[in-house]
Amino acid sequence: VSYKMDPAELVKVCEISNPQNKPGRLTIIVRMGAEKLRVKLPHLIRAVRQAGLVVTWAEVKALFDVHEEE
């Protein structure tokens, strides 16, 4: 999920991807910079929770963020 994802769109995608809302079936991988993460992620999480959806959240750093030059 990028910072461009609309919360309502994310809920719709989750409902389509896991129609029975079974735990452990859906992982949302978040890919956005730190500044956008602080602003956008809370809205996405709130929308998913308010819809009563069971998801696992994961954040994957890009290769260039993980490996710093020595």
PDB file of N, CA and C in Angstrom:
ATOM      1  N   VAL A   1       0.850  -1.163   0.000  1.00  0.00           N
ATOM      2  CA  VAL A   1       0.000   0.000   0.000  1.00  0.00           C
ATOM      3  C   VAL A   1       0.898   1.228   0.000  1.00  0.00           C
ATOM      4  N   SER A   2       0.642   2.146  -0.890  1.00  0.00           N
ATOM      5  CA  SER A   2       1.425   3.374  -0.938  1.00  0.00           C
ATOM      6  C   SER A   2       0.627   4.518  -0.315  1.00  0.00           C
ATOM      7  N   TYR A   3       1.266   5.666  -0.222  1.00  0.00           N
ATOM      8  CA  TYR A   3       0.603   6.838   0.343  1.00  0.00           C
ATOM      9  C   TYR A   3      -0.550   7.313  -0.532  1.00  0.00           C
ATOM     10  N   LYS A   4      -0.615   6.838  -1.761  1.00  0.00           N
ATOM     11  CA  LYS A   4      -1.676   7.247  -2.689  1.00  0.00           C
ATOM     12  C   LYS A   4      -2.994   6.498  -2.448  1.00  0.00           C
ATOM     13  N   MET A   5      -2.952   5.441  -1.642  1.00  0.00           N
ATOM     14  CA  MET A   5      -4.145   4.624  -1.397  1.00  0.00           C
ATOM     15  C   MET A   5      -5.158   5.384  -0.556  1.00  0.00           C
ATOM     16  N   ASP A   6      -6.375   5.428  -1.037  1.00  0.00           N
ATOM     17  CA  ASP A   6      -7.480   6.047  -0.309  1.00  0.00           C
ATOM     18  C   ASP A   6      -7.987   5.044   0.736  1.00  0.00           C
ATOM     19  N   PRO A   7      -8.279   5.482   1.963  1.00  0.00           N
ATOM     20  CA  PRO A   7      -8.751   4.553   2.994  1.00  0.00           C
ATOM     21  C   PRO A   7      -9.971   3.727   2.572  1.00  0.00           C
ATOM     22  N   ALA A   8     -10.932   4.347   1.911  1.00  0.00           N
ATOM     23  CA  ALA A   8     -12.126   3.611   1.470  1.00  0.00           C
ATOM     24  C   ALA A   8     -11.767   2.566   0.417  1.00  0.00           C
ATOM     25  N   GLU A   9     -10.820   2.893  -0.437  1.00  0.00           N
ATOM     26  CA  GLU A   9     -10.367   1.943  -1.453  1.00  0.00           C
ATOM     27  C   GLU A   9      -9.667   0.752  -0.795  1.00  0.00           C
ATOM     28  N   LEU A  10      -8.877   1.013   0.236  1.00  0.00           N
ATOM     29  CA  LEU A  10      -8.198  -0.070   0.950  1.00  0.00           C
ATOM     30  C   LEU A  10      -9.213  -1.012   1.591  1.00  0.00           C
ATOM     31  N   VAL A  11     -10.242  -0.465   2.190  1.00  0.00           N
ATOM     32  CA  VAL A  11     -11.293  -1.295   2.798  1.00  0.00           C
ATOM     33  C   VAL A  11     -11.933  -2.181   1.733  1.00  0.00           C
ATOM     34  N   LYS A  12     -12.229  -1.609   0.585  1.00  0.00           N
ATOM     35  CA  LYS A  12     -12.854  -2.366  -0.495  1.00  0.00           C
ATOM     36  C   LYS A  12     -11.944  -3.506  -0.974  1.00  0.00           C
ATOM     37  N   VAL A  13     -10.656  -3.208  -1.135  1.00  0.00           N
ATOM     38  CA  VAL A  13      -9.692  -4.228  -1.563  1.00  0.00           C
ATOM     39  C   VAL A  13      -9.604  -5.352  -0.526  1.00  0.00           C
ATOM     40  N   CYS A  14      -9.596  -4.988   0.740  1.00  0.00           N
ATOM     41  CA  CYS A  14      -9.544  -5.991   1.811  1.00  0.00           C
ATOM     42  C   CYS A  14     -10.785  -6.876   1.800  1.00  0.00           C
ATOM     43  N   GLU A  15     -11.939  -6.281   1.617  1.00  0.00           N
ATOM     44  CA  GLU A  15     -13.194  -7.046   1.595  1.00  0.00           C
ATOM     45  C   GLU A  15     -13.238  -8.001   0.408  1.00  0.00           C
ATOM     46  N   ILE A  16     -12.700  -7.571  -0.722  1.00  0.00           N
ATOM     47  CA  ILE A  16     -12.659  -8.433  -1.908  1.00  0.00           C
ATOM     48  C   ILE A  16     -11.629  -9.549  -1.721  1.00  0.00           C
ATOM     49  N   SER A  17     -10.478  -9.207  -1.152  1.00  0.00           N
ATOM     50  CA  SER A  17      -9.378 -10.167  -0.995  1.00  0.00           C
ATOM     51  C   SER A  17      -9.643 -11.221   0.075  1.00  0.00           C
ATOM     52  N   ASN A  18     -10.433 -10.871   1.082  1.00  0.00           N
ATOM     53  CA  ASN A  18     -10.721 -11.794   2.188  1.00  0.00           C
ATOM     54  C   ASN A  18     -12.196 -11.648   2.573  1.00  0.00           C
ATOM     55  N   PRO A  19     -13.096 -12.122   1.708  1.00  0.00           N
ATOM     56  CA  PRO A  19     -14.528 -11.896   1.938  1.00  0.00           C
ATOM     57  C   PRO A  19     -15.075 -12.479   3.236  1.00  0.00           C
ATOM     58  N   GLN A  20     -14.467 -13.558   3.745  1.00  0.00           N
ATOM     59  CA  GLN A  20     -14.930 -14.129   5.015  1.00  0.00           C
ATOM     60  C   GLN A  20     -14.228 -13.503   6.211  1.00  0.00           C
ATOM     61  N   ASN A  21     -13.315 -12.583   5.960  1.00  0.00           N
ATOM     62  CA  ASN A  21     -12.593 -11.863   7.021  1.00  0.00           C
ATOM     63  C   ASN A  21     -11.896 -12.833   7.983  1.00  0.00           C
ATOM     64  N   LYS A  22     -11.252 -13.855   7.410  1.00  0.00           N
ATOM     65  CA  LYS A  22     -10.563 -14.856   8.230  1.00  0.00           C
ATOM     66  C   LYS A  22      -9.210 -14.318   8.695  1.00  0.00           C
ATOM     67  N   PRO A  23      -8.920 -14.445   9.985  1.00  0.00           N
ATOM     68  CA  PRO A  23      -7.626 -13.998  10.509  1.00  0.00           C
ATOM     69  C   PRO A  23      -6.462 -14.736   9.839  1.00  0.00           C
ATOM     70  N   GLY A  24      -5.387 -14.014   9.598  1.00  0.00           N
ATOM     71  CA  GLY A  24      -4.186 -14.607   9.025  1.00  0.00           C
ATOM     72  C   GLY A  24      -4.187 -14.728   7.518  1.00  0.00           C
ATOM     73  N   ARG A  25      -5.255 -14.295   6.879  1.00  0.00           N
ATOM     74  CA  ARG A  25      -5.365 -14.439   5.429  1.00  0.00           C
ATOM     75  C   ARG A  25      -4.867 -13.223   4.651  1.00  0.00           C
ATOM     76  N   LEU A  26      -4.766 -12.083   5.292  1.00  0.00           N
ATOM     77  CA  LEU A  26      -4.450 -10.862   4.552  1.00  0.00           C
ATOM     78  C   LEU A  26      -3.390 -10.048   5.282  1.00  0.00           C
ATOM     79  N   THR A  27      -2.304  -9.758   4.572  1.00  0.00           N
ATOM     80  CA  THR A  27      -1.247  -8.904   5.101  1.00  0.00           C
ATOM     81  C   THR A  27      -1.164  -7.658   4.237  1.00  0.00           C
ATOM     82  N   ILE A  28      -1.218  -6.517   4.867  1.00  0.00           N
ATOM     83  CA  ILE A  28      -1.084  -5.244   4.161  1.00  0.00           C
ATOM     84  C   ILE A  28       0.351  -4.778   4.341  1.00  0.00           C
ATOM     85  N   ILE A  29       1.068  -4.680   3.233  1.00  0.00           N
ATOM     86  CA  ILE A  29       2.456  -4.230   3.262  1.00  0.00           C
ATOM     87  C   ILE A  29       2.473  -2.746   2.927  1.00  0.00           C
ATOM     88  N   VAL A  30       3.008  -1.974   3.835  1.00  0.00           N
ATOM     89  CA  VAL A  30       3.019  -0.515   3.704  1.00  0.00           C
ATOM     90  C   VAL A  30       4.365  -0.079   3.146  1.00  0.00           C
ATOM     91  N   ARG A  31       4.328   0.712   2.073  1.00  0.00           N
ATOM     92  CA  ARG A  31       5.538   1.250   1.464  1.00  0.00           C
ATOM     93  C   ARG A  31       5.354   2.749   1.264  1.00  0.00           C
ATOM     94  N   MET A  32       5.899   3.533   2.159  1.00  0.00           N
ATOM     95  CA  MET A  32       5.852   4.990   2.019  1.00  0.00           C
ATOM     96  C   MET A  32       6.928   5.581   2.912  1.00  0.00           C
ATOM     97  N   GLY A  33       7.393   6.742   2.567  1.00  0.00           N
ATOM     98  CA  GLY A  33       8.433   7.397   3.358  1.00  0.00           C
ATOM     99  C   GLY A  33       7.939   7.775   4.746  1.00  0.00           C
ATOM    100  N   ALA A  34       8.882   8.080   5.609  1.00  0.00           N
ATOM    101  CA  ALA A  34       8.564   8.370   7.014  1.00  0.00           C
ATOM    102  C   ALA A  34       7.574   9.518   7.164  1.00  0.00           C
ATOM    103  N   GLU A  35       7.758  10.584   6.412  1.00  0.00           N
ATOM    104  CA  GLU A  35       6.853  11.738   6.530  1.00  0.00           C
ATOM    105  C   GLU A  35       5.437  11.380   6.097  1.00  0.00           C
ATOM    106  N   LYS A  36       5.318  10.691   4.990  1.00  0.00           N
ATOM    107  CA  LYS A  36       3.991  10.297   4.503  1.00  0.00           C
ATOM    108  C   LYS A  36       3.375   9.248   5.427  1.00  0.00           C
ATOM    109  N   LEU A  37       4.225   8.399   5.992  1.00  0.00           N
ATOM    110  CA  LEU A  37       3.753   7.369   6.914  1.00  0.00           C
ATOM    111  C   LEU A  37       3.057   7.994   8.117  1.00  0.00           C
ATOM    112  N   ARG A  38       3.656   9.020   8.684  1.00  0.00           N
ATOM    113  CA  ARG A  38       3.075   9.690   9.859  1.00  0.00           C
ATOM    114  C   ARG A  38       1.711  10.308   9.559  1.00  0.00           C
ATOM    115  N   VAL A  39       1.551  10.782   8.337  1.00  0.00           N
ATOM    116  CA  VAL A  39       0.312  11.468   7.960  1.00  0.00           C
ATOM    117  C   VAL A  39      -0.749  10.490   7.456  1.00  0.00           C
ATOM    118  N   LYS A  40      -0.366   9.572   6.593  1.00  0.00           N
ATOM    119  CA  LYS A  40      -1.332   8.729   5.883  1.00  0.00           C
ATOM    120  C   LYS A  40      -1.709   7.429   6.601  1.00  0.00           C
ATOM    121  N   LEU A  41      -0.732   6.782   7.252  1.00  0.00           N
ATOM    122  CA  LEU A  41      -0.995   5.465   7.838  1.00  0.00           C
ATOM    123  C   LEU A  41      -2.108   5.461   8.888  1.00  0.00           C
ATOM    124  N   PRO A  42      -2.171   6.435   9.788  1.00  0.00           N
ATOM    125  CA  PRO A  42      -3.261   6.407  10.777  1.00  0.00           C
ATOM    126  C   PRO A  42      -4.656   6.381  10.149  1.00  0.00           C
ATOM    127  N   HIS A  43      -4.834   7.077   9.026  1.00  0.00           N
ATOM    128  CA  HIS A  43      -6.138   7.087   8.348  1.00  0.00           C
ATOM    129  C   HIS A  43      -6.457   5.714   7.759  1.00  0.00           C
ATOM    130  N   LEU A  44      -5.437   5.056   7.211  1.00  0.00           N
ATOM    131  CA  LEU A  44      -5.643   3.721   6.647  1.00  0.00           C
ATOM    132  C   LEU A  44      -5.989   2.716   7.742  1.00  0.00           C
ATOM    133  N   ILE A  45      -5.245   2.761   8.833  1.00  0.00           N
ATOM    134  CA  ILE A  45      -5.498   1.843   9.949  1.00  0.00           C
ATOM    135  C   ILE A  45      -6.890   2.075  10.529  1.00  0.00           C
ATOM    136  N   ARG A  46      -7.252   3.325  10.719  1.00  0.00           N
ATOM    137  CA  ARG A  46      -8.567   3.656  11.279  1.00  0.00           C
ATOM    138  C   ARG A  46      -9.690   3.115  10.397  1.00  0.00           C
ATOM    139  N   ALA A  47      -9.574   3.284   9.084  1.00  0.00           N
ATOM    140  CA  ALA A  47     -10.615   2.820   8.164  1.00  0.00           C
ATOM    141  C   ALA A  47     -10.764   1.303   8.215  1.00  0.00           C
ATOM    142  N   VAL A  48      -9.642   0.597   8.253  1.00  0.00           N
ATOM    143  CA  VAL A  48      -9.678  -0.867   8.298  1.00  0.00           C
ATOM    144  C   VAL A  48     -10.286  -1.341   9.617  1.00  0.00           C
ATOM    145  N   ARG A  49      -9.900  -0.716  10.712  1.00  0.00           N
ATOM    146  CA  ARG A  49     -10.459  -1.089  12.027  1.00  0.00           C
ATOM    147  C   ARG A  49     -11.954  -0.800  12.107  1.00  0.00           C
ATOM    148  N   GLN A  50     -12.367   0.379  11.628  1.00  0.00           N
ATOM    149  CA  GLN A  50     -13.787   0.747  11.687  1.00  0.00           C
ATOM    150  C   GLN A  50     -14.643  -0.198  10.849  1.00  0.00           C
ATOM    151  N   ALA A  51     -14.048  -0.757   9.798  1.00  0.00           N
ATOM    152  CA  ALA A  51     -14.775  -1.714   8.963  1.00  0.00           C
ATOM    153  C   ALA A  51     -14.810  -3.101   9.606  1.00  0.00           C
ATOM    154  N   GLY A  52     -14.089  -3.265  10.726  1.00  0.00           N
ATOM    155  CA  GLY A  52     -14.079  -4.543  11.431  1.00  0.00           C
ATOM    156  C   GLY A  52     -13.256  -5.612  10.734  1.00  0.00           C
ATOM    157  N   LEU A  53     -12.307  -5.194   9.917  1.00  0.00           N
ATOM    158  CA  LEU A  53     -11.510  -6.150   9.153  1.00  0.00           C
ATOM    159  C   LEU A  53     -10.310  -6.634   9.957  1.00  0.00           C
ATOM    160  N   VAL A  54      -9.989  -7.907   9.777  1.00  0.00           N
ATOM    161  CA  VAL A  54      -8.846  -8.509  10.457  1.00  0.00           C
ATOM    162  C   VAL A  54      -7.708  -8.603   9.442  1.00  0.00           C
ATOM    163  N   VAL A  55      -6.663  -7.826   9.656  1.00  0.00           N
ATOM    164  CA  VAL A  55      -5.506  -7.835   8.760  1.00  0.00           C
ATOM    165  C   VAL A  55      -4.226  -7.823   9.589  1.00  0.00           C
ATOM    166  N   THR A  56      -3.135  -8.176   8.942  1.00  0.00           N
ATOM    167  CA  THR A  56      -1.811  -8.040   9.527  1.00  0.00           C
ATOM    168  C   THR A  56      -1.124  -6.902   8.789  1.00  0.00           C
ATOM    169  N   TRP A  57      -0.514  -6.009   9.532  1.00  0.00           N
ATOM    170  CA  TRP A  57       0.191  -4.872   8.938  1.00  0.00           C
ATOM    171  C   TRP A  57       1.681  -5.163   8.922  1.00  0.00           C
ATOM    172  N   ALA A  58       2.343  -4.836   7.814  1.00  0.00           N
ATOM    173  CA  ALA A  58       3.794  -4.993   7.707  1.00  0.00           C
ATOM    174  C   ALA A  58       4.362  -3.775   6.997  1.00  0.00           C
ATOM    175  N   GLU A  59       5.553  -3.389   7.413  1.00  0.00           N
ATOM    176  CA  GLU A  59       6.243  -2.273   6.769  1.00  0.00           C
ATOM    177  C   GLU A  59       7.560  -2.816   6.250  1.00  0.00           C
ATOM    178  N   VAL A  60       7.797  -2.630   4.965  1.00  0.00           N
ATOM    179  CA  VAL A  60       9.010  -3.143   4.348  1.00  0.00           C
ATOM    180  C   VAL A  60       9.831  -1.964   3.858  1.00  0.00           C
ATOM    181  N   LYS A  61      11.017  -1.838   4.421  1.00  0.00           N
ATOM    182  CA  LYS A  61      11.894  -0.754   3.992  1.00  0.00           C
ATOM    183  C   LYS A  61      12.536  -1.121   2.662  1.00  0.00           C
ATOM    184  N   ALA A  62      12.739  -0.107   1.853  1.00  0.00           N
ATOM    185  CA  ALA A  62      13.417  -0.315   0.577  1.00  0.00           C
ATOM    186  C   ALA A  62      14.882  -0.663   0.832  1.00  0.00           C
ATOM    187  N   LEU A  63      15.484  -1.350  -0.108  1.00  0.00           N
ATOM    188  CA  LEU A  63      16.876  -1.769   0.024  1.00  0.00           C
ATOM    189  C   LEU A  63      17.783  -0.593   0.356  1.00  0.00           C
ATOM    190  N   PHE A  64      17.545   0.545  -0.283  1.00  0.00           N
ATOM    191  CA  PHE A  64      18.415   1.706  -0.053  1.00  0.00           C
ATOM    192  C   PHE A  64      18.188   2.328   1.317  1.00  0.00           C
ATOM    193  N   ASP A  65      17.085   2.038   1.971  1.00  0.00           N
ATOM    194  CA  ASP A  65      16.847   2.546   3.321  1.00  0.00           C
ATOM    195  C   ASP A  65      17.506   1.660   4.377  1.00  0.00           C
ATOM    196  N   VAL A  66      17.647   0.385   4.068  1.00  0.00           N
ATOM    197  CA  VAL A  66      18.170  -0.567   5.034  1.00  0.00           C
ATOM    198  C   VAL A  66      19.695  -0.555   5.064  1.00  0.00           C
ATOM    199  N   HIS A  67      20.294  -0.483   3.894  1.00  0.00           N
ATOM    200  CA  HIS A  67      21.748  -0.576   3.784  1.00  0.00           C
ATOM    201  C   HIS A  67      22.355   0.811   3.635  1.00  0.00           C
ATOM    202  N   GLU A  68      22.965   1.272   4.701  1.00  0.00           N
ATOM    203  CA  GLU A  68      23.614   2.578   4.667  1.00  0.00           C
ATOM    204  C   GLU A  68      25.064   2.409   4.252  1.00  0.00           C
ATOM    205  N   GLU A  69      25.564   3.404   3.566  1.00  0.00           N
ATOM    206  CA  GLU A  69      26.956   3.387   3.148  1.00  0.00           C
ATOM    207  C   GLU A  69      27.857   3.542   4.357  1.00  0.00           C
ATOM    208  N   GLU A  70      28.917   2.751   4.422  1.00  0.00           N
ATOM    209  CA  GLU A  70      29.841   2.824   5.559  1.00  0.00           C
ATOM    210  C   GLU A  70      30.993   3.737   5.258  1.00  0.00           C
TER     211      GLU A  70
END
